Amino acid sequence: MNGEPERRTGPVPKSVLARGLRLLDAFGSGDAELTLAQLAARTGLPKPTAHRLLGELVRWGGVERTAGGYRLSMRLFVLGQRAPRPRGLREAALPYLEDLYEATHENIHLAVLDGVDTLFLEKVTGRRAMPIVSRVGGRLPAYCTATGKLFLALGPADRLRQVLAAGLAHYTPRTIVMPGLLRRELDRTLERGYALNREESEAGVSAIAAPIIDADGGVTAAISITGSSRRLDLERLAPAVRTAARALSRELAR
Amino acid sequence: MNGEPERRTGPVPKSVLARGLRLLDAFGSGDAELTLAQLAARTGLPKPTAHRLLGELVRWGGVERTAGGYRLSMRLFVLGQRAPRPRGLREAALPYLEDLYEATHENIHLAVLDGVDTLFLEKVTGRRAMPIVSRVGGRLPAYCTATGKLFLALGPADRLRQVLAAGLAHYTPRTIVMPGLLRRELDRTLERGYALNREESEAGVSAIAAPIIDADGGVTAAISITGSSRRLDLERLAPAVRTAARALSRELAR
DNA sequence: CCGCCCGTTTCGGTGAATGGAATCCCGCGC
DNA sequence: GCGCGGGATTCCATTCACCGAAACGGGCGG
């Protein structure tokens, strides 16, 4: 009936804390602000309960009231910045990302694997770069992104199995949706040492990515250059991304 | 006895949700990970209670267990990125910040006022920029930063009153701690239209900032260039920051 | 004017949450 | 090897914070 995606994951938890946290989760990336009724519907909580818990979240400061709704507040942003895992990585990577941006003036991403998705931890962009959908904190399926292919190609075989089990969907006509073809593509990725995305996630958009490797030889992250298919000569950019990725890997391993 | 700052703000709340959220707040920016005992002490919660609630936070995913402790997780970072207020501003500002970085190769900040502090929403930096203490999500007193002075100089008079009430402390020998001198400095800031910080927050570090103005003429944010006092010629940088700030203001007002 | 849907408030019953106490599990010193 | 201190974890009887159906108020559209 309504355009809202069904967000309910299992039954409503009985514990107050879990219910309150579910309210936070109910805010999707799409929605700037939500009404009480929407939040109650999404979380499955009775309206009075949602109302009471939201009141508490507002008092805490993580949520703020607006005329006719609720939205996540800056305080939550600040809290999130304290998380050590993305922070160290982002701060170490930033200089390298800036170098790549300056050299290419295209979109530069830092991403990690999260489940079966590539999750963008940082995005450096500018006026001259082609506008694309990705956002910091946003995600795309691993199988149709340059960074994601690295996690699949260089990671344990089980990862790919999970991705295939979850199913491959078309994002563009060029998205690789045949498991066999994807395997071939990942094999090539592995032997090349870098990954490509030729309009597989967004029409007209291509990318090249190189892996960040930890001391044990595992892929922990990836950096990519993304831009207009027409303008980008991916192969020509390979040395730059790979050099940056290798330098960052070395710095992180220290 | 212990080096931990006293984090308790008032008495322990009785509501479960507020208690759980207090556990999240207990993670300062300094500490990568905390033990159960530390968290219980900081929040004032009995150990079994803290243990139970942390278990729930871990199940939710916002906190993760490590060998011998707890830490904030990537999920919290992602959640924070969804907050609309900082996000729109950051995304709009990024191209301008990149331009400034490319032109100067110094540290570029985007900041807003939060209470009596300047809060950094974005930081663009690189290898050639002087390393400084500021971090995304971090804060410094408004009275000793270039961005902060703008909020005080261009904002309502009450802001300054609050800052003075909170007290002025030395961060460096050059920090302005005399209310009269600070007023003079803010007057000059107001008439110039941009703000300076000459080693007032960190030794050897200077900065220049320009304000982001909304449609009603209020300061909503500020951008700054920060670097080595020796290397930076602040006055020479003024046109660049001011132009960027004015352009961003116009874009946001649209 | 009326019906609809939203947000807000009320309130008595109840089970989720509580936290003191007991237990377990180290690492350390002797 | 053995006792000891400090942290983490488990138990469980008590209780009070939480619940949510129901009722209420208020704006909007028909």
Coordinates of C-alpha atoms in Angstrom, one line a residue, chain B:
Chain B
M1 CA 42.6 7.9 41.9
N2 CA 42.2 6.8 38.3
G3 CA 43.0 9.1 35.4
E4 CA 39.4 8.9 34.0
P5 CA 37.5 12.2 33.9
E6 CA 34.3 12.1 35.8
R7 CA 31.7 11.5 33.2
R8 CA 28.7 11.2 35.4
T9 CA 26.1 13.9 34.6
G10 CA 23.6 13.8 37.4
P11 CA 22.2 10.7 39.0
V12 CA 21.7 7.3 37.3
P13 CA 18.5 7.4 35.3
K14 CA 15.9 4.8 36.3
S15 CA 14.7 4.0 32.8
V16 CA 16.4 1.2 31.0
L17 CA 16.6 3.0 27.7
A18 CA 18.3 6.0 29.3
R19 CA 20.7 3.7 31.0
G20 CA 21.6 1.9 27.9
L21 CA 22.2 5.2 26.1
R22 CA 24.4 6.4 28.9
L23 CA 26.6 3.4 28.3
L24 CA 27.1 4.6 24.7
D25 CA 28.0 8.0 26.0
A26 CA 30.5 6.6 28.3
F27 CA 32.8 5.9 25.4
G28 CA 34.9 9.0 25.2
S29 CA 36.8 9.9 22.1
G30 CA 40.0 9.0 23.8
D31 CA 39.3 5.4 24.6
A32 CA 39.4 2.8 22.0
E33 CA 37.9 0.2 24.2
L34 CA 36.6 -0.1 27.8
T35 CA 36.2 -2.9 30.2
L36 CA 32.9 -3.8 31.9
A37 CA 34.3 -2.5 35.2
Q38 CA 35.2 0.9 33.6
L39 CA 31.9 1.3 32.0
A40 CA 30.0 0.4 35.2
A41 CA 32.1 3.0 37.1
R42 CA 31.6 5.7 34.5
T43 CA 27.9 5.3 34.2
G44 CA 27.3 4.6 37.8
L45 CA 25.4 1.4 37.0
P46 CA 25.8 -1.7 39.0
K47 CA 28.0 -4.2 37.3
P48 CA 25.4 -6.9 36.6
T49 CA 23.1 -4.2 35.1
A50 CA 25.8 -2.8 32.9
H51 CA 26.7 -6.3 31.8
R52 CA 23.1 -7.2 30.8
L53 CA 22.6 -3.9 29.0
L54 CA 25.9 -4.2 27.1
G55 CA 24.9 -7.7 26.1
E56 CA 21.8 -6.1 24.5
L57 CA 23.8 -3.4 22.8
V58 CA 26.1 -6.0 21.4
R59 CA 23.2 -8.0 20.1
W60 CA 21.9 -4.8 18.5
G61 CA 25.3 -4.3 16.8
G62 CA 26.2 -0.8 18.0
V63 CA 28.8 -2.1 20.4
E64 CA 31.2 -5.0 19.8
R65 CA 33.1 -7.2 22.2
T66 CA 36.8 -7.4 21.9
A67 CA 39.3 -9.5 23.9
G68 CA 38.6 -8.1 27.3
G69 CA 36.4 -5.1 26.6
Y70 CA 33.8 -3.3 24.6
R71 CA 34.0 -0.7 21.8
L72 CA 31.7 1.2 19.6
S73 CA 31.2 -0.5 16.3
M74 CA 31.0 0.5 12.6
R75 CA 27.2 0.2 12.7
L76 CA 27.1 3.2 15.0
F77 CA 29.2 5.1 12.5
V78 CA 26.8 4.2 9.7
L79 CA 23.8 5.2 11.8
G80 CA 25.4 8.6 12.6
Q81 CA 25.9 9.2 8.9
R82 CA 22.1 9.1 8.4
A83 CA 21.5 12.2 10.5
P84 CA 20.2 14.7 8.0
R85 CA 21.6 17.9 9.5
P86 CA 25.3 17.3 9.3
R87 CA 24.9 15.3 6.1
G88 CA 23.4 17.9 3.8
L89 CA 25.8 20.5 4.9
R90 CA 28.8 18.3 4.6
E91 CA 27.9 17.1 1.1
A92 CA 27.2 20.5 -0.1
A93 CA 30.4 21.9 1.4
L94 CA 32.8 19.1 0.3
P95 CA 33.6 20.5 -3.2
Y96 CA 34.4 23.9 -1.8
L97 CA 36.6 22.3 0.9
E98 CA 38.4 20.3 -1.8
D99 CA 39.0 23.4 -3.8
L100 CA 40.5 25.1 -0.8
Y101 CA 42.7 22.1 0.0
E102 CA 44.0 21.9 -3.5
A103 CA 44.8 25.6 -3.6
T104 CA 46.6 25.6 -0.2
H105 CA 47.4 22.0 0.8
E106 CA 46.6 23.0 4.4
N107 CA 44.0 21.6 6.8
I108 CA 40.5 22.6 5.8
H109 CA 37.7 22.5 8.3
L110 CA 33.9 22.7 8.2
A111 CA 32.5 23.5 11.7
V112 CA 29.3 24.4 13.4
L113 CA 28.5 25.8 16.9
D114 CA 27.5 23.3 19.5
G115 CA 26.9 24.8 22.9
V116 CA 29.9 26.9 23.6
D117 CA 32.2 24.8 21.3
T118 CA 33.1 24.7 17.7
L119 CA 32.3 21.2 16.4
F120 CA 34.2 19.9 13.4
L121 CA 31.9 18.3 10.8
E122 CA 34.5 17.7 8.2
K123 CA 38.3 17.9 7.9
V124 CA 40.2 17.7 4.6
T125 CA 43.9 17.2 5.1
G126 CA 46.9 15.6 3.4
R127 CA 50.5 14.7 3.6
R128 CA 51.7 18.2 3.2
A129 CA 49.4 19.8 5.7
M130 CA 50.6 20.4 9.3
P131 CA 49.2 17.7 11.6
I132 CA 46.9 19.2 14.1
V133 CA 44.7 17.8 16.9
S134 CA 41.3 18.5 15.4
R135 CA 39.1 15.5 14.3
V136 CA 35.8 15.1 12.6
G137 CA 33.3 15.0 15.5
G138 CA 35.8 16.7 17.8
R139 CA 35.4 20.0 19.5
L140 CA 37.3 23.0 20.7
P141 CA 36.1 26.1 22.7
A142 CA 34.6 28.7 20.4
Y143 CA 36.6 31.6 21.9
C144 CA 40.0 30.2 20.9
T145 CA 39.3 29.1 17.3
A146 CA 38.8 31.0 14.1
T147 CA 35.5 29.3 13.2
G148 CA 34.2 29.7 16.8
K149 CA 34.9 33.4 16.9
L150 CA 32.6 33.8 13.9
F151 CA 29.7 32.2 15.8
L152 CA 30.4 34.6 18.7
A153 CA 30.9 37.7 16.6
L154 CA 28.0 37.3 14.2
G155 CA 25.6 35.5 16.5
P156 CA 23.2 36.8 19.2
A157 CA 24.9 38.6 22.1
D158 CA 23.7 35.8 24.5
R159 CA 26.1 33.4 23.0
L160 CA 29.1 35.4 24.1
R161 CA 27.5 35.8 27.5
Q162 CA 27.3 32.0 27.9
V163 CA 30.9 31.6 26.8
L164 CA 32.1 34.1 29.3
A165 CA 30.0 32.5 32.0
A166 CA 31.6 29.2 31.3
G167 CA 35.0 30.8 31.7
L168 CA 38.1 31.3 29.5
A169 CA 41.0 29.0 30.0
H170 CA 44.5 29.1 28.5
Y171 CA 45.1 26.6 25.8
T172 CA 48.4 28.2 24.8
P173 CA 50.1 31.3 26.1
R174 CA 48.4 33.3 23.4
T175 CA 44.8 32.2 24.2
I176 CA 42.7 35.3 24.8
V177 CA 41.4 34.9 28.3
M178 CA 40.5 38.5 29.2
P179 CA 36.8 39.1 28.5
G180 CA 37.5 42.7 27.4
L181 CA 40.2 41.6 24.9
L182 CA 37.9 38.9 23.6
R183 CA 35.2 41.5 23.0
R184 CA 37.6 43.7 21.1
E185 CA 38.7 40.8 19.0
L186 CA 35.2 39.8 18.2
D187 CA 34.4 43.4 17.2
R188 CA 37.3 43.4 14.8
T189 CA 36.2 40.0 13.5
L190 CA 32.7 41.4 12.8
E191 CA 33.9 44.4 10.9
R192 CA 36.5 42.4 8.9
G193 CA 34.0 39.6 8.0
Y194 CA 36.5 36.9 8.7
A195 CA 38.2 35.5 11.8
L196 CA 41.7 34.7 12.8
N197 CA 43.3 32.4 15.3
R198 CA 47.0 33.1 16.0
E199 CA 48.3 30.3 18.0
E200 CA 45.4 30.6 20.5
S201 CA 44.3 27.0 20.5
E202 CA 47.5 25.1 19.7
A203 CA 51.1 26.3 19.7
G204 CA 52.5 27.1 16.3
V205 CA 49.1 26.8 14.6
S206 CA 47.2 29.6 13.0
A207 CA 43.9 29.7 11.1
I208 CA 41.6 31.9 9.1
A209 CA 37.8 31.3 8.9
A210 CA 34.8 32.7 7.0
P211 CA 31.1 32.3 7.8
I212 CA 28.4 30.4 6.1
I213 CA 25.3 32.6 6.2
D214 CA 21.7 31.4 5.7
A215 CA 18.8 33.1 4.0
D216 CA 17.9 35.0 7.2
G217 CA 21.4 36.3 7.7
G218 CA 22.4 34.0 10.5
V219 CA 25.7 32.1 10.8
T220 CA 25.0 28.4 10.4
A221 CA 28.6 27.2 9.9
A222 CA 32.1 28.2 9.1
I223 CA 35.0 27.0 7.0
S224 CA 38.6 27.5 7.9
I225 CA 42.2 27.0 6.7
T226 CA 44.5 25.9 9.4
G227 CA 48.3 25.4 9.4
S228 CA 51.7 26.3 10.6
S229 CA 52.0 29.8 11.8
R230 CA 55.3 30.2 10.1
R231 CA 54.1 29.0 6.7
L232 CA 50.7 30.6 6.6
D233 CA 50.1 34.1 5.4
L234 CA 46.6 34.5 6.8
E235 CA 45.7 37.8 5.2
R236 CA 46.7 36.5 1.8
L237 CA 44.3 33.5 2.2
A238 CA 41.4 35.7 3.2
P239 CA 39.9 36.1 -0.3
A240 CA 40.0 32.4 -1.0
V241 CA 38.1 31.4 2.2
R242 CA 35.7 34.2 1.9
T243 CA 34.9 33.4 -1.7
A244 CA 34.3 29.8 -0.9
A245 CA 32.2 30.6 2.0
R246 CA 30.1 33.0 0.1
A247 CA 29.6 30.6 -2.8
L248 CA 28.5 27.8 -0.4
S249 CA 26.2 30.2 1.4
R250 CA 24.5 31.0 -1.8
E251 CA 24.2 27.4 -2.8
L252 CA 22.6 26.4 0.5
A253 CA 20.2 29.3 0.4
R254 CA 18.8 28.1 -2.9

